[in-house]
């Protein structure tokens, strides 16, 4: 099978998305777009070296563990990607180059270098559209805020990143700014770091939360803070505390406007 084949995923590799805790009735819907490093066999490893196959370019290390821990604490549904973001980045729309990048930081992606329109469409249909459909289905039955969970590398082009936890927003800053106000604990949170909406990283929020009027936030955690279960639990505890306090605070401020903060719809 080649990269031009419309059947990107073999039967044993399907589906492209997983929904954990689908019956959760907590205050949020969690999303982890970059949860997996899996590359379908049909794509021949995208031409990556073995050393690059588990790098941060391929997925968000620790993000799924964190999102799962938050799902358990908040009794919340979790929508997670099951395919590497280098195959298709589900936090990007189909018409941008970064949806199927030819380079990520210092890592070239030979398998993405000369994709035809048909090959791009095949990946979009196999990965992106099922992910979007699954997330939409969860949001149709659950009225919670949309919270996306990511991790980032401590070193970017050789420069150390001091940010520990980033709270990002798109056009609706309510939840991110409330979490900054309600933040407490040993780890430091920053607003719109190490990225912001101007970097094109808030597609899921813009596509699913903003049109529905949902409270929303994108969480970025430096991946060296997610290296074992104890560390993940510590980060999850701080994030869930700030989220819960902020959602309660925002709910009390609701005066006549619809403010969807949680629970099954």
XYZ file of C-alpha atoms in Angstrom, residues 116-258:
143
model
C -0.238 15.500 -4.062
C -3.687 17.017 -3.511
C -5.113 13.491 -3.647
C -2.724 12.258 -0.961
C -3.524 15.202 1.288
C -7.239 14.579 0.786
C -6.793 10.891 1.642
C -5.138 11.735 4.956
C -7.747 14.378 5.703
C -10.545 11.883 5.121
C -8.862 9.091 7.076
C -7.618 11.051 10.109
C -8.971 14.579 10.435
C -12.617 14.110 9.527
C -13.221 11.119 11.853
C -11.538 13.018 14.684
C -13.697 16.076 14.106
C -16.837 13.968 13.832
C -16.086 12.127 17.088
C -15.450 15.362 18.958
C -18.595 16.961 17.554
C -20.641 13.934 18.622
C -19.332 14.154 22.189
C -20.021 17.894 22.332
C -23.554 17.398 21.037
C -24.392 15.248 24.048
C -22.209 16.977 26.646
C -22.505 20.643 27.582
C -19.080 21.063 29.155
C -16.260 23.493 28.522
C -13.694 22.457 25.896
C -10.208 21.811 27.293
C -7.393 20.699 25.012
C -4.275 19.104 26.524
C -0.788 19.340 24.994
C 2.868 19.116 25.956
C 5.876 20.992 24.595
C 9.599 20.371 24.429
C 11.933 22.016 26.988
C 14.380 22.930 24.203
C 13.283 24.681 21.010
C 15.971 25.263 18.394
C 18.515 24.886 21.179
C 16.945 27.504 23.448
C 15.702 26.532 26.899
C 12.048 27.257 27.621
C 11.400 28.358 31.191
C 7.606 28.189 30.853
C 6.202 25.298 32.873
C 2.489 25.460 32.101
C 0.821 27.576 29.446
C -2.858 28.524 29.384
C -3.835 29.593 25.866
C -6.994 31.060 24.422
C -8.454 31.960 21.052
C -10.998 34.786 20.828
C -12.630 33.812 24.138
C -10.203 34.459 27.000
C -12.629 33.905 29.894
C -11.510 30.510 31.108
C -7.785 31.001 30.511
C -7.706 34.286 32.398
C -9.864 32.898 35.211
C -7.475 29.976 35.591
C -4.575 32.394 35.874
C -6.435 34.206 38.664
C -7.272 30.943 40.426
C -3.887 29.284 39.943
C -2.067 27.895 42.967
C 0.625 25.317 43.571
C 4.358 24.813 43.039
C 4.246 24.921 39.241
C 3.969 28.283 37.508
C 1.337 29.017 34.862
C 1.668 31.657 32.144
C -0.914 33.095 29.771
C -0.394 32.383 26.063
C 3.011 30.747 26.431
C 5.006 29.221 24.854
C 2.531 29.753 21.994
C -0.549 31.846 21.338
C -3.422 31.914 18.857
C -1.265 33.943 16.483
C 0.860 30.799 16.008
C -2.135 28.953 14.574
C -2.379 26.466 17.439
C -5.969 27.023 18.585
C -7.864 25.391 15.702
C -9.809 22.986 17.927
C -10.990 25.839 20.133
C -11.955 27.975 17.144
C -13.666 25.104 15.343
C -15.585 23.499 18.198
C -15.768 25.747 21.262
C -16.182 29.274 19.910
C -19.129 28.526 17.558
C -20.936 26.709 20.382
C -20.306 29.502 22.879
C -18.423 27.085 25.149
C -15.877 28.145 27.694
C -12.529 26.848 26.531
C -8.800 26.734 27.152
C -5.741 25.116 25.613
C -3.290 23.671 28.130
C 0.422 23.308 27.331
C 2.734 21.523 29.805
C 6.498 21.252 29.424
C 7.064 17.567 28.818
C 9.907 17.147 31.315
C 7.243 17.726 33.993
C 5.348 14.626 32.814
C 8.011 11.931 33.002
C 6.368 9.583 35.527
C 3.037 8.854 37.168
C 3.740 10.936 40.263
C 4.690 13.976 38.190
C 1.616 13.592 35.994
C -0.586 13.354 39.080
C 0.895 16.565 40.496
C 0.272 18.512 37.301
C -3.232 17.057 36.933
C -4.090 18.056 40.492
C -3.064 21.671 39.950
C -4.820 21.936 36.603
C -8.040 20.331 37.811
C -8.097 22.557 40.875
C -7.685 25.708 38.827
C -10.257 24.519 36.309
C -12.859 23.662 38.931
C -12.435 26.932 40.798
C -12.561 28.933 37.584
C -15.660 27.227 36.207
C -17.465 27.791 39.490
C -16.384 31.433 39.547
C -17.469 32.055 35.969
C -20.820 30.370 36.557
C -21.596 32.760 39.414
C -20.815 35.721 37.125
C -23.329 34.605 34.511
C -26.008 37.293 34.315
C -28.464 36.573 31.556
C -25.976 35.220 29.051
C -25.693 31.522 28.270
